[in-house]
Tab-separated table of C-alpha atoms in Angstrom:
chain	number	residue	atom	x	y	z
A	1	UNK	CA	8.275	12.174	5.309
A	2	UNK	CA	7.782	11.386	1.584
A	3	UNK	CA	9.128	13.904	-0.942
A	4	UNK	CA	6.940	14.296	-4.019
A	5	UNK	CA	8.317	15.724	-7.268
A	6	UNK	CA	6.191	17.695	-9.709
A	7	UNK	CA	6.902	15.500	-12.726
A	8	UNK	CA	5.542	14.097	-15.934
A	9	UNK	CA	5.101	10.297	-15.819
A	10	UNK	CA	4.900	8.068	-18.875
A	11	UNK	CA	2.913	5.901	-18.651
A	12	UNK	CA	0.841	7.299	-15.845
A	13	UNK	CA	0.234	5.467	-12.582
A	14	UNK	CA	-3.392	4.862	-13.595
A	15	UNK	CA	-2.335	3.397	-16.922
A	16	UNK	CA	0.029	0.959	-15.191
A	17	UNK	CA	-2.669	0.033	-12.660
A	18	UNK	CA	-5.294	-0.479	-15.451
A	19	UNK	CA	-2.962	-2.961	-17.228
A	20	UNK	CA	-2.079	-4.739	-13.924
A	21	UNK	CA	-5.523	-5.315	-12.396
A	22	UNK	CA	-7.067	-7.665	-14.977
A	23	UNK	CA	-4.331	-10.192	-14.363
A	24	UNK	CA	-4.977	-10.461	-10.622
A	25	UNK	CA	-7.020	-13.302	-9.116
A	26	UNK	CA	-8.899	-10.976	-6.802
A	27	UNK	CA	-9.980	-8.481	-9.469
A	28	UNK	CA	-13.387	-8.581	-11.150
A	29	UNK	CA	-13.733	-6.563	-14.355
A	30	UNK	CA	-16.644	-4.242	-13.954
A	31	UNK	CA	-15.548	-1.015	-15.656
A	32	UNK	CA	-12.554	1.231	-16.068
A	33	UNK	CA	-10.531	1.756	-12.826
A	34	UNK	CA	-10.446	5.171	-11.195
A	35	UNK	CA	-8.010	6.215	-8.467
A	36	UNK	CA	-9.909	7.497	-5.398
A	37	UNK	CA	-6.792	8.400	-3.418
A	38	UNK	CA	-3.421	7.182	-2.106
A	39	UNK	CA	-1.220	7.132	0.955
A	40	UNK	CA	2.548	6.675	1.336
A	41	UNK	CA	5.023	5.201	3.718
A	42	UNK	CA	8.538	6.507	4.230
A	43	UNK	CA	11.643	4.580	3.219
A	44	UNK	CA	14.253	5.614	5.852
A	45	UNK	CA	16.996	5.117	3.313
A	46	UNK	CA	15.295	7.414	0.798
A	47	UNK	CA	15.687	4.898	-2.046
A	48	UNK	CA	12.260	3.444	-2.623
A	49	UNK	CA	8.970	5.190	-3.177
A	50	UNK	CA	6.104	3.411	-1.362
A	51	UNK	CA	2.623	4.408	-2.430
A	52	UNK	CA	-0.690	2.574	-2.002
A	53	UNK	CA	-3.587	3.437	-4.252
A	54	UNK	CA	-7.266	3.014	-3.431
A	55	UNK	CA	-8.993	2.239	-6.727
A	56	UNK	CA	-12.651	1.988	-7.748
A	57	UNK	CA	-13.850	-0.275	-10.503
A	58	UNK	CA	-17.540	-0.907	-10.908
A	59	UNK	CA	-19.079	-1.374	-7.453
A	60	UNK	CA	-15.814	-2.619	-5.848
A	61	UNK	CA	-13.007	-0.768	-4.121
A	62	UNK	CA	-9.496	-2.244	-4.425
A	63	UNK	CA	-6.135	-1.577	-2.727
A	64	UNK	CA	-3.005	-1.554	-4.902
A	65	UNK	CA	0.341	-1.037	-3.077
A	66	UNK	CA	3.147	-0.031	-5.378
A	67	UNK	CA	6.859	0.486	-4.916
A	68	UNK	CA	9.000	2.665	-7.138
A	69	UNK	CA	12.666	1.924	-7.598
A	70	UNK	CA	15.518	3.362	-9.648
A	71	UNK	CA	16.860	-0.109	-10.229
A	72	UNK	CA	15.477	-3.589	-10.555
A	73	UNK	CA	14.636	-5.612	-7.375
A	74	UNK	CA	16.559	-8.879	-7.534
A	75	UNK	CA	14.359	-11.951	-7.649
A	76	UNK	CA	11.118	-9.995	-8.066
A	77	UNK	CA	10.644	-10.267	-11.867
A	78	UNK	CA	7.224	-11.871	-11.310
A	79	UNK	CA	5.984	-8.859	-9.458
A	80	UNK	CA	7.240	-6.151	-11.832
A	81	UNK	CA	4.228	-4.225	-12.995
A	82	UNK	CA	6.147	-2.152	-15.469
A	83	UNK	CA	8.519	0.770	-15.916
A	84	UNK	CA	7.729	4.461	-16.217
A	85	UNK	CA	9.703	7.508	-17.344
A	86	UNK	CA	9.830	10.081	-14.557
A	87	UNK	CA	10.805	13.521	-15.816
A	88	UNK	CA	12.763	14.206	-12.609
A	89	UNK	CA	13.993	10.834	-11.404
A	90	UNK	CA	14.410	9.015	-14.736
A	91	UNK	CA	13.449	5.463	-15.328
A	92	UNK	CA	11.469	3.937	-12.475
A	93	UNK	CA	10.773	0.186	-11.920
A	94	UNK	CA	7.262	-0.264	-10.520
A	95	UNK	CA	6.519	-3.333	-8.418
A	96	UNK	CA	3.574	-4.899	-6.602
A	97	UNK	CA	4.815	-3.666	-3.254
A	98	UNK	CA	3.751	-6.827	-1.441
A	99	UNK	CA	6.920	-8.420	-2.873
A	100	UNK	CA	9.101	-5.525	-1.882
A	101	UNK	CA	10.905	-5.907	1.505
A	102	UNK	CA	11.010	-2.123	1.981
A	103	UNK	CA	7.197	-1.966	1.813
A	104	UNK	CA	6.771	-5.036	3.993
A	105	UNK	CA	8.838	-3.510	6.822
A	106	UNK	CA	7.171	-0.147	6.489
A	107	UNK	CA	3.709	-1.754	6.671
A	108	UNK	CA	4.601	-3.887	9.661
A	109	UNK	CA	6.210	-0.982	11.511
A	110	UNK	CA	3.190	1.280	10.892
A	111	UNK	CA	0.735	-1.356	12.219
A	112	UNK	CA	2.818	-2.428	15.230
A	113	UNK	CA	3.738	0.997	16.427
A	114	UNK	CA	0.430	2.856	15.668
A	115	UNK	CA	1.938	5.207	13.134
A	116	UNK	CA	0.147	7.139	10.466
A	117	UNK	CA	0.875	7.707	6.743
A	118	UNK	CA	3.946	9.555	5.753
A	119	UNK	CA	3.784	13.391	5.600
A	120	UNK	CA	3.851	14.537	1.931
A	121	UNK	CA	6.366	17.258	1.054
A	122	UNK	CA	6.045	18.557	-2.486
A	123	UNK	CA	8.933	20.304	-4.281
A	124	UNK	CA	8.224	23.989	-4.566
A	125	UNK	CA	5.278	24.072	-2.146
A	126	UNK	CA	5.261	25.591	1.331
A	127	UNK	CA	4.161	23.166	4.050
A	128	UNK	CA	2.999	19.575	3.719
A	129	UNK	CA	0.265	18.453	1.339
A	130	UNK	CA	-2.684	16.578	2.865
A	131	UNK	CA	-2.815	12.890	1.988
A	132	UNK	CA	-5.965	11.805	0.095
A	133	UNK	CA	-6.113	8.637	2.166
A	134	UNK	CA	-5.314	8.734	5.912
A	135	UNK	CA	-4.202	5.626	7.762
A	136	UNK	CA	-3.508	4.585	11.350
A	137	UNK	CA	-1.916	1.494	12.860
A	138	UNK	CA	-3.638	-0.010	15.909
A	139	UNK	CA	-0.503	-1.249	17.670
A	140	UNK	CA	1.318	0.420	20.597
A	141	UNK	CA	4.767	-1.096	20.286
A	142	UNK	CA	7.534	1.301	21.293
A	143	UNK	CA	10.278	0.280	18.907
A	144	UNK	CA	11.630	-3.258	18.707
A	145	UNK	CA	9.987	-4.269	15.385
A	146	UNK	CA	11.020	-7.846	14.615
A	147	UNK	CA	13.562	-8.635	11.941
A	148	UNK	CA	11.608	-9.561	8.810
A	149	UNK	CA	12.587	-11.780	5.899
A	150	UNK	CA	11.486	-11.424	2.364
A	151	UNK	CA	9.179	-14.067	0.856
A	152	UNK	CA	6.820	-14.395	-2.095
A	153	UNK	CA	3.357	-12.994	-1.405
A	154	UNK	CA	0.373	-15.312	-1.935
A	155	UNK	CA	-2.920	-13.841	-3.249
A	156	UNK	CA	-6.472	-15.223	-3.238
A	157	UNK	CA	-9.985	-14.540	-1.896
A	158	UNK	CA	-9.518	-10.810	-1.933
A	159	UNK	CA	-6.401	-10.701	0.182
A	160	UNK	CA	-2.611	-11.144	-0.103
A	161	UNK	CA	-0.698	-12.945	2.611
A	162	UNK	CA	2.974	-12.099	3.174
A	163	UNK	CA	4.909	-14.546	5.366
A	164	UNK	CA	7.719	-12.312	6.584
A	165	UNK	CA	9.444	-14.691	9.000
A	166	UNK	CA	8.608	-13.567	12.496
A	167	UNK	CA	5.376	-11.928	11.287
A	168	UNK	CA	2.625	-12.736	8.832
A	169	UNK	CA	0.869	-9.850	7.162
A	170	UNK	CA	-2.515	-9.720	5.489
A	171	UNK	CA	-3.147	-7.053	2.860
A	172	UNK	CA	-6.755	-6.489	1.821
A	173	UNK	CA	-7.124	-6.258	-1.955
A	174	UNK	CA	-10.912	-5.926	-2.087
A	175	UNK	CA	-11.978	-3.449	0.620
A	176	UNK	CA	-15.068	-3.909	2.691
A	177	UNK	CA	-16.328	-0.341	2.895
A	178	UNK	CA	-19.531	-1.401	4.639
A	179	UNK	CA	-17.715	-2.498	7.815
A	180	UNK	CA	-16.547	-0.126	10.534
A	181	UNK	CA	-13.017	-1.396	11.222
A	182	UNK	CA	-12.468	0.793	14.288
A	183	UNK	CA	-15.727	-0.253	15.920
A	184	UNK	CA	-15.173	-3.970	15.439
A	185	UNK	CA	-11.693	-3.864	16.882
A	186	UNK	CA	-12.678	-1.656	19.871
A	187	UNK	CA	-15.767	-3.643	20.683
A	188	UNK	CA	-14.058	-7.043	21.021
A	189	UNK	CA	-10.219	-6.791	20.656
A	190	UNK	CA	-9.774	-10.241	22.247
A	191	UNK	CA	-11.933	-11.752	19.531
A	192	UNK	CA	-10.515	-9.723	16.693
A	193	UNK	CA	-7.030	-11.136	17.438
A	194	UNK	CA	-5.189	-8.851	15.022
A	195	UNK	CA	-3.411	-5.546	14.959
A	196	UNK	CA	-4.655	-3.598	11.942
A	197	UNK	CA	-3.967	-0.721	9.580
A	198	UNK	CA	-7.281	1.228	9.182
A	199	UNK	CA	-7.867	3.877	6.523
A	200	UNK	CA	-10.293	6.575	5.537
A	201	UNK	CA	-10.846	8.953	2.613
A	202	UNK	CA	-13.342	11.645	1.500
A	203	UNK	CA	-16.887	10.312	1.314
A	204	UNK	CA	-16.242	7.244	3.430
A	205	UNK	CA	-18.244	7.298	6.631
A	206	UNK	CA	-16.178	4.779	8.726
A	207	UNK	CA	-12.586	3.549	8.669
A	208	UNK	CA	-11.853	0.488	6.579
A	209	UNK	CA	-9.394	-2.289	7.470
A	210	UNK	CA	-6.561	-2.174	4.963
A	211	UNK	CA	-4.031	-4.605	6.355
A	212	UNK	CA	-3.314	-6.631	9.520
A	213	UNK	CA	-0.644	-8.473	11.381
A	214	UNK	CA	-1.968	-12.058	11.439
A	215	UNK	CA	-1.651	-14.092	14.630
A	216	UNK	CA	-1.445	-17.817	14.029
């Protein structure tokens, strides 16, 4: 469960993303970015906000995972996207979440155990708010997620690779919306060789592969 506050943000999430994208090796400038939707994971400790944005720019669709913290993440200066003033929570440090160990564990857990995105609870609203992007892990592990270690993510060729010790994760940065991720995995799982996180949003006909646990 992710608790969402009705708040004023300065700068906005889109403004931070728009400044961040042109500096990434996987981004091609083709127009102003626009947020299509987002999904969240839950931090069991309730300290870190974990939100992944699906962003359109020109003809391409990108995936931008962010983590929001009330304090600086030690050793992650290179992946600090910026800070924002949150009218409820105060100053927030915004990171490329691929460098945040809380995100890495949440992503791995979701993929391995077949979970979905976190339920969104908004202050002052009755009942949960629907997520604008829905996701589903393909694994069936019943607990026992491996212990993961933090490491620097490496980006290139439209993906980011996170070597997390016992697992290696692949996060798609440029999304292939023409491929049906669920069909390819179901048709030949022994050839696919990966457990995946697939996602869908309004206007998208088939699920898209967002991330995977890579098997060496």
